[in-house]
XYZ file of C-alpha atoms in Angstrom:
419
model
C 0.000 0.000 0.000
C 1.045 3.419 -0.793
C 0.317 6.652 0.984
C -1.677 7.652 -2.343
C -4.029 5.299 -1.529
C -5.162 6.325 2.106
C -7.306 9.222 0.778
C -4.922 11.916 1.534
C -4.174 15.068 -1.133
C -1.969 15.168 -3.830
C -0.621 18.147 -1.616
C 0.384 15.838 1.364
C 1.251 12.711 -0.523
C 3.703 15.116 -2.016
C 5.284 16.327 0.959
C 5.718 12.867 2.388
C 7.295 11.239 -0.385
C 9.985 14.026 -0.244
C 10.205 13.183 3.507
C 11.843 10.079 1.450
C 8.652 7.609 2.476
C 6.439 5.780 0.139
C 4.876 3.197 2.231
C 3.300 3.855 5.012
C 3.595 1.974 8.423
C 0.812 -0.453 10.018
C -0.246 2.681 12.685
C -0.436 5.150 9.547
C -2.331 2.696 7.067
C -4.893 2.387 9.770
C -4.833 5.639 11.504
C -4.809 8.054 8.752
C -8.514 6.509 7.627
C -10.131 6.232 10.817
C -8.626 10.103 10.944
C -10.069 10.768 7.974
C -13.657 9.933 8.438
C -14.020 12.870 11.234
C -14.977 10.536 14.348
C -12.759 9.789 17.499
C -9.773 7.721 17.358
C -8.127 5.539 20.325
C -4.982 4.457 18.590
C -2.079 2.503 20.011
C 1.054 1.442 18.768
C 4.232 0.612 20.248
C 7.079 3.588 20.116
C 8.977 3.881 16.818
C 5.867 2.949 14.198
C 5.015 6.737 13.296
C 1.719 7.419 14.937
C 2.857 10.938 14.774
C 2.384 11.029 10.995
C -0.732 8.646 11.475
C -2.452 12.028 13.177
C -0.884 14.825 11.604
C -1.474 13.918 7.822
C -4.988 13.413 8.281
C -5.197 16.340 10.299
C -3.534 18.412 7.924
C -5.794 16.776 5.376
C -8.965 17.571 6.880
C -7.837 21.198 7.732
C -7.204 22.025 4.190
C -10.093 20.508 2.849
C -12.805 22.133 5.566
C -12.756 25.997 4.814
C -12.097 28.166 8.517
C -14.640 29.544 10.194
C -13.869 33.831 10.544
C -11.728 34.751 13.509
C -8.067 34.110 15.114
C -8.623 30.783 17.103
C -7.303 27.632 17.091
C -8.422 24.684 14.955
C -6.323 22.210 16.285
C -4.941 21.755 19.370
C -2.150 18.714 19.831
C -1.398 17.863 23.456
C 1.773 16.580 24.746
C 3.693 15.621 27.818
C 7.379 17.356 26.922
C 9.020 19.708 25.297
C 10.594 17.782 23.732
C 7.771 15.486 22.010
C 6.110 19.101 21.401
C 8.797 20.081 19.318
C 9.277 17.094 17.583
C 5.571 16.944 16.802
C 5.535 20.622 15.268
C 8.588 19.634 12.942
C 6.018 17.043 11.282
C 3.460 19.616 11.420
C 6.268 21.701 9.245
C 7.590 19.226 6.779
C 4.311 17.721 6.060
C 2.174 21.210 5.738
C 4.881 22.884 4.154
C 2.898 23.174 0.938
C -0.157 23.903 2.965
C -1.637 27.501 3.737
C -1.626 26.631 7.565
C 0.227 28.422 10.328
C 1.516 26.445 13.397
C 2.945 27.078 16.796
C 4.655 24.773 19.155
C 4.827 26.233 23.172
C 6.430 25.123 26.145
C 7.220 25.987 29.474
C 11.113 26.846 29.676
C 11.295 29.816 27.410
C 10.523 32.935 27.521
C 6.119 33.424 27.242
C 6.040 36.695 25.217
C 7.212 35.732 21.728
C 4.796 32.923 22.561
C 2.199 35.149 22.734
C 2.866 37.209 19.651
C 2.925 34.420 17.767
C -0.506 33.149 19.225
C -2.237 36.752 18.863
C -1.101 36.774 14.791
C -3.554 33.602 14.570
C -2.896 29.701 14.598
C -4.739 26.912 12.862
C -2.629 24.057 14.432
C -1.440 24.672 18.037
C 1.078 22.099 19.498
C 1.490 22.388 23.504
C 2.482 20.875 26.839
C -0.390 21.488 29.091
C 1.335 23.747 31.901
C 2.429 26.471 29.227
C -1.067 26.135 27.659
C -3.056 26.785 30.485
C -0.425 29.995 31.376
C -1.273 31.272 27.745
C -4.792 30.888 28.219
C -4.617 32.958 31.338
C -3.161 35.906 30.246
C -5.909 35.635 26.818
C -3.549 34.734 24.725
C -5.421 32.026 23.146
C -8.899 31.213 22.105
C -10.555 27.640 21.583
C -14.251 28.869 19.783
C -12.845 27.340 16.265
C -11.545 24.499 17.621
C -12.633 21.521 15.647
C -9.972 18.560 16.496
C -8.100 17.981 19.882
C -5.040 15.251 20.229
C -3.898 13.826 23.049
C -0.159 12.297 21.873
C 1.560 9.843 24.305
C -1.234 10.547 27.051
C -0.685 7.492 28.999
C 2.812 9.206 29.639
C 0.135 12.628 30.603
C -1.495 10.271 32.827
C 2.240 9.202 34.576
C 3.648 12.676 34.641
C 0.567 13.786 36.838
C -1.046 15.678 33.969
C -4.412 14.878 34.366
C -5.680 17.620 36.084
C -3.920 20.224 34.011
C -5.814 18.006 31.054
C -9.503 18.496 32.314
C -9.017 22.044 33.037
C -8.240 22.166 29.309
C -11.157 19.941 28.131
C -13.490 22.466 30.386
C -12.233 25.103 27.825
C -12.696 23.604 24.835
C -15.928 23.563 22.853
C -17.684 20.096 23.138
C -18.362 19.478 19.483
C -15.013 18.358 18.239
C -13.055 15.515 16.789
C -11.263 13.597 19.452
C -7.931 11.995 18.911
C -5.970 9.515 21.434
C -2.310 8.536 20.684
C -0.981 6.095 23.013
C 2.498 3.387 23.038
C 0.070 1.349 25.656
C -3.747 1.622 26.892
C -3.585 1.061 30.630
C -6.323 0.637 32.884
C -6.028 4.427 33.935
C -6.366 5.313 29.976
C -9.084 3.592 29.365
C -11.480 4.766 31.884
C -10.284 8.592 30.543
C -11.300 7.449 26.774
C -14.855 6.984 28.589
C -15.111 10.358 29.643
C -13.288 12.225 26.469
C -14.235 9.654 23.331
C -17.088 9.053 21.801
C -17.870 5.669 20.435
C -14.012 5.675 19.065
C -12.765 3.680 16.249
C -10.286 1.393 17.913
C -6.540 0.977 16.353
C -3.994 -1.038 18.075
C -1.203 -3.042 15.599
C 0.892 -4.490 18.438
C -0.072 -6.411 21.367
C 0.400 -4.222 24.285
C 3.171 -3.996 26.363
C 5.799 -5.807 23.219
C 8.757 -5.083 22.096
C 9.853 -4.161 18.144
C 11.199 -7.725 16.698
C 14.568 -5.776 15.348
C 15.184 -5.047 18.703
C 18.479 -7.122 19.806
C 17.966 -7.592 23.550
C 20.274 -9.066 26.396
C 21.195 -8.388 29.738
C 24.683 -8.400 31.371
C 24.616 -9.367 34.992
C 27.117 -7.010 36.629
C 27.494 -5.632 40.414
C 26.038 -2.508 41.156
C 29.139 -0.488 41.830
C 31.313 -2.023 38.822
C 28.200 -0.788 36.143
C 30.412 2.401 35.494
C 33.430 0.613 34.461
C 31.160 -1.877 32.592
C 29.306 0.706 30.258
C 32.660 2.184 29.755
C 34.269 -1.258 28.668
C 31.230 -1.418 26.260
C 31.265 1.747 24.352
C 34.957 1.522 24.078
C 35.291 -2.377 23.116
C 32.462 -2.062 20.849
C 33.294 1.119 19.121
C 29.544 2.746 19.967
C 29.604 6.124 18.979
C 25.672 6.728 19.589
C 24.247 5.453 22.881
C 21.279 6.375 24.451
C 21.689 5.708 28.829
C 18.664 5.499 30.595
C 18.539 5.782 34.419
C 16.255 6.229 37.008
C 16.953 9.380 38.918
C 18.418 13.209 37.590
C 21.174 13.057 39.645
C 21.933 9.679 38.407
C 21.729 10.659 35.018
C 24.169 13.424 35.960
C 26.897 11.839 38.088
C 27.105 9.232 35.529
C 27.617 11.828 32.234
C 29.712 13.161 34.326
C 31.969 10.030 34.681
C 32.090 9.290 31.426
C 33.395 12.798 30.537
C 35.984 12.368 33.126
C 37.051 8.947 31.281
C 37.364 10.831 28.144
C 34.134 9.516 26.437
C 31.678 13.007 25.415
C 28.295 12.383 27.450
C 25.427 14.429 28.310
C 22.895 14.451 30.896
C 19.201 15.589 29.458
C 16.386 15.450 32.438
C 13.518 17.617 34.175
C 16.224 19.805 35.912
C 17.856 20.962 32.864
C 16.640 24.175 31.171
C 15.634 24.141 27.998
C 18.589 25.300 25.825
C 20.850 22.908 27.555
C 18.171 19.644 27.024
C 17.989 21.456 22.998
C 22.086 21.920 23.066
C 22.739 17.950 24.196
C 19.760 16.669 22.134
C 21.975 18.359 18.899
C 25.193 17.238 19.808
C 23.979 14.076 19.939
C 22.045 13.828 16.975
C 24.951 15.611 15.253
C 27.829 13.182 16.942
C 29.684 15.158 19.104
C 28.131 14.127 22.186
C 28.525 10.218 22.018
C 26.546 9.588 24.493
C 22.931 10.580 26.395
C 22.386 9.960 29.696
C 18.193 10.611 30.362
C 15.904 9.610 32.464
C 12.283 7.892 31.416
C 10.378 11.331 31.599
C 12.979 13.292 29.449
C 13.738 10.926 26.620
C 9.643 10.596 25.937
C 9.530 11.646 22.301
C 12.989 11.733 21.331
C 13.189 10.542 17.819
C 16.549 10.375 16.790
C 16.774 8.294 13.254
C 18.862 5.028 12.982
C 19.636 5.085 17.350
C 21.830 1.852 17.093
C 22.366 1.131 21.134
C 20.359 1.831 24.088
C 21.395 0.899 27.247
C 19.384 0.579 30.315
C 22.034 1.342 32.965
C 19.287 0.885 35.562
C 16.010 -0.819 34.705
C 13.048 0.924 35.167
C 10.831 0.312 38.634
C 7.562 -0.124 35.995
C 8.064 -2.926 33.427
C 5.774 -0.770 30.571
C 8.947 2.049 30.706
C 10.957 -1.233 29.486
C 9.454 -1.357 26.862
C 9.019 2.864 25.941
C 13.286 3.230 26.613
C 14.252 -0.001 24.225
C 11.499 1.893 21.397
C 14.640 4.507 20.820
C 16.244 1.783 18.689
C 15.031 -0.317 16.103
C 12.235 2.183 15.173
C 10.260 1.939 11.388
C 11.923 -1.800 10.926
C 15.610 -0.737 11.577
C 18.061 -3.182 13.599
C 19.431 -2.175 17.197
C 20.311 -3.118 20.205
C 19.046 -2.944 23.797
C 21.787 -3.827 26.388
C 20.533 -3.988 30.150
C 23.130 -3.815 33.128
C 21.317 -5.722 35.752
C 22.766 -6.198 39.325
C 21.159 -8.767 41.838
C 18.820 -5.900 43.873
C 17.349 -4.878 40.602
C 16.173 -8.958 40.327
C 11.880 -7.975 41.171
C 12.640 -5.253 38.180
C 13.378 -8.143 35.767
C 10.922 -10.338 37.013
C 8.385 -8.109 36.335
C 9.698 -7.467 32.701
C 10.658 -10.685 31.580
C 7.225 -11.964 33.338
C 5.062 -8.671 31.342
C 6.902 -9.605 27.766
C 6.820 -13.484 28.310
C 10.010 -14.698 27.504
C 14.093 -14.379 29.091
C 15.848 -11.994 27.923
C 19.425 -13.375 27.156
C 21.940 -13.553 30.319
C 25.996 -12.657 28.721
C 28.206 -12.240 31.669
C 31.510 -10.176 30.033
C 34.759 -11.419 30.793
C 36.180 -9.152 34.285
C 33.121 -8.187 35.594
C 31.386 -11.510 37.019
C 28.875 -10.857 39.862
C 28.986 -12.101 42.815
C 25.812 -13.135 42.394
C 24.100 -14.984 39.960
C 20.985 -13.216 38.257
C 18.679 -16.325 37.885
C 16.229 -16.968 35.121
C 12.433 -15.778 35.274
C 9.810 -18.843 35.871
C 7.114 -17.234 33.233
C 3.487 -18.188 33.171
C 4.085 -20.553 30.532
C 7.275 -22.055 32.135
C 4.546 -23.303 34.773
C 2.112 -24.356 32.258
C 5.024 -26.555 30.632
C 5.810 -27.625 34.380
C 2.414 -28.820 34.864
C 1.765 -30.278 31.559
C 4.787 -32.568 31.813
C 3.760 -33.377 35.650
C 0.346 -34.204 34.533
C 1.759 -36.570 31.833
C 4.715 -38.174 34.055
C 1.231 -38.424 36.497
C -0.674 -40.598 34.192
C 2.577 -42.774 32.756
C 2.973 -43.258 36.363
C -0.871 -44.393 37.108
C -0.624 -46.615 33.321
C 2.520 -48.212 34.981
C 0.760 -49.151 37.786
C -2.074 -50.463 36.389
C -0.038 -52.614 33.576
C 1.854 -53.894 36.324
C -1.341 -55.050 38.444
C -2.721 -56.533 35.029
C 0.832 -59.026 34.371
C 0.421 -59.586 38.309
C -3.375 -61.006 37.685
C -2.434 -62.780 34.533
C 0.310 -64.420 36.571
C -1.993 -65.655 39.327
C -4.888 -66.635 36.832
């Protein structure tokens, strides 16, 4: 299937094939459709597949094709947790309107509010935002919701984790209630669905990957290593391996920072990106990255939501994460749109419940390689998974019966002798 055939303009079909794509992914060739036909949406795909594109074409699309109503407000209104993700989503708003008489805006908290809200008072049709800077805009007039005709929520199960959720109905009291709902997700937890009961109505439903997986091209093992010897370890790595782009995930900010700054001191470019950084230093490492001068990132879960950094060949997980879904969102970074990478996990013995819980959520082991000079102590040991005891059992319920056919073969010979 090509893009040509999902019912979007010559316009967009354009744009995207000089984007350098021609076919689009299993999110899109569903997405883009359901988008399309002007009812809600409650889409989910793991990270990496392109849902971004699977909202903003159609909504591009429909934009276009639906003449404005007469004032200043905004007719689309894309919600996300980070700056980051914000800006990312307003470059695909860019490349894939360029030929399109539509103005955007992305805003953020971070930076300074007043070119913010010159751009806002010159008139948006396609407003992408983070809900705290939002909500300040709104307060000081600065935007106006009375020609709003499509809302997105992007990555709001990641909204729901990052304690959004107020900050989200305040915004849904603002916004007029006829409108096209749209609901971008990487899972659909419990806690997501019972807001799509509130916010959607009767939704087409698009999920192409069982929740909570993993991308097949996704390489992943773990290294069993003690706690105080990961350092050394990820060093040994990057420099035996030759990695020259390596995204570090760990749990805390001041993890993320003692650890960049290690590195450094070993003579391998890092930098930290978290909560705690402003934004031109989190825009500053993000570049240097992308651009290979910093070799590698050290983030933590909330900061590196939305990254997209093309062809990402190693991510490490220098700590796992305490919830077994991030597992699955930090090892997305690599391998995205059918590309090969590699997800390497330092595990020491305390973080054993962590792997439990991801090994038991993804149902299968994830390969043990202990490297040469940095053995444990202790031995990480494997995972019994739900179908490990359904094996068990199976082969206990057939030793069972061989054992009860022995016995009665052996009582029938015993008969026949005595007869």
């Amino acid at each position: 299937m090509a893009f040509s055939q999902l019912g979007l303009s010559e316009t967009l079909v354009r744009a995207v094939n000089e984007r350098g794509y021609e076919t689009p992914t299993p999110i899109q060739a569903q997405a883009i459709p359901a988008v399309l036909s002007g009812g809600d949406v409650m889409a989910a795909a793991q990270t990496g597949t392109g849902k971004t594109a699977g909202f903003t074409l159609p909504l591009l699309h429909r934009l276009t094709a639906n003449p404005a109503r007469e004032g200043k407000g905004v007719r689309a209104l894309i919600l996300t947790p980070t700056r980051e993700l914000a800006a990312q989503v307003g470059e695909s708003v860019t490349n894939y309107g360029r030929h399109l008489p539509l103005r955007a805006a992305v805003v953020f908290g971070g930076v300074k509010i007043n070119p913010q809200i010159d751009q806002l008072r010159r008139g948006v049709d396609i407003l992408v935002a983070t809900p705290g800077r939002l909500l300040d805009l709104h307060g000081q007039g600065a935007v106006r919701f009375d020609r709003l005709e499509t809302l997105v929520l992007d990555e709001a199960d990641r909204m729901l984790d990052m304690g959004f959720i107020r900050d989200i109905r305040k915004i849904l009291a603002l916004l007029p209630p006829e409108r096209q709902n749209l609901m971008f997700s990487a899972t659909f937890s419990q806690e997501i669905r019972r807001l799509t009961d509130n916010l959607l109505n009767d939704p087409a439903r698009v999920e192409v990957a069982p929740r909570s997986s993993t991308a097949e091209t996704v390489a992943q093992k773990i290294h069993p290593v003690d706690k105080a010897q990961k350092p050394a370890l990820l060093r040994h790595l990057i420099e035996a391996n030759d990695w020259r782009q390596v995204l570090v995930f760990t749990r805390t900010k001041h993890g993320a920072n003692r650890l960049a700054q290690k590195l450094e001191r070993s003579g391998i470019g890092a930098a930290a990106i978290h909560g705690n950084k402003s934004q031109g230093a989190r825009t500053r490492a993000l570049a240097g990255f992308k651009a290979g001068d910093v070799r590698v990132l050290v983030a933590t879960d909330i900061a590196a939501r939305g990254l997209d950094i093309e062809q990402l060949p190693h991510v490490v997980n220098f700590e796992l994460p305490n919830v077994p879904e991030d597992y699955v969102h930090r090892i997305g970074r690599t391998g995205r749109a059918g590309a090969e990478g590699e997800a390497v996990s330092l595990v020491s013995i305390d973080e054993l419940k962590c792997l439990r819980d991801i090994e038991t959520m993804l149902r299968r082991h994830l390969q043990r390689e202990t490297v040469a000079g940095f053995e444990p102590d202790d031995r990480i040991p494997m995972t019994r998974l739900p179908d490990d005891n359904a094996h068990t059992n199976g082969r206990r319920r057939q030793d069972n019966r061989a054992r009860r056919g022995g016995a009665r073969r052996s009582r029938g010979r015993s008969k026949a002798a005595q007869a």
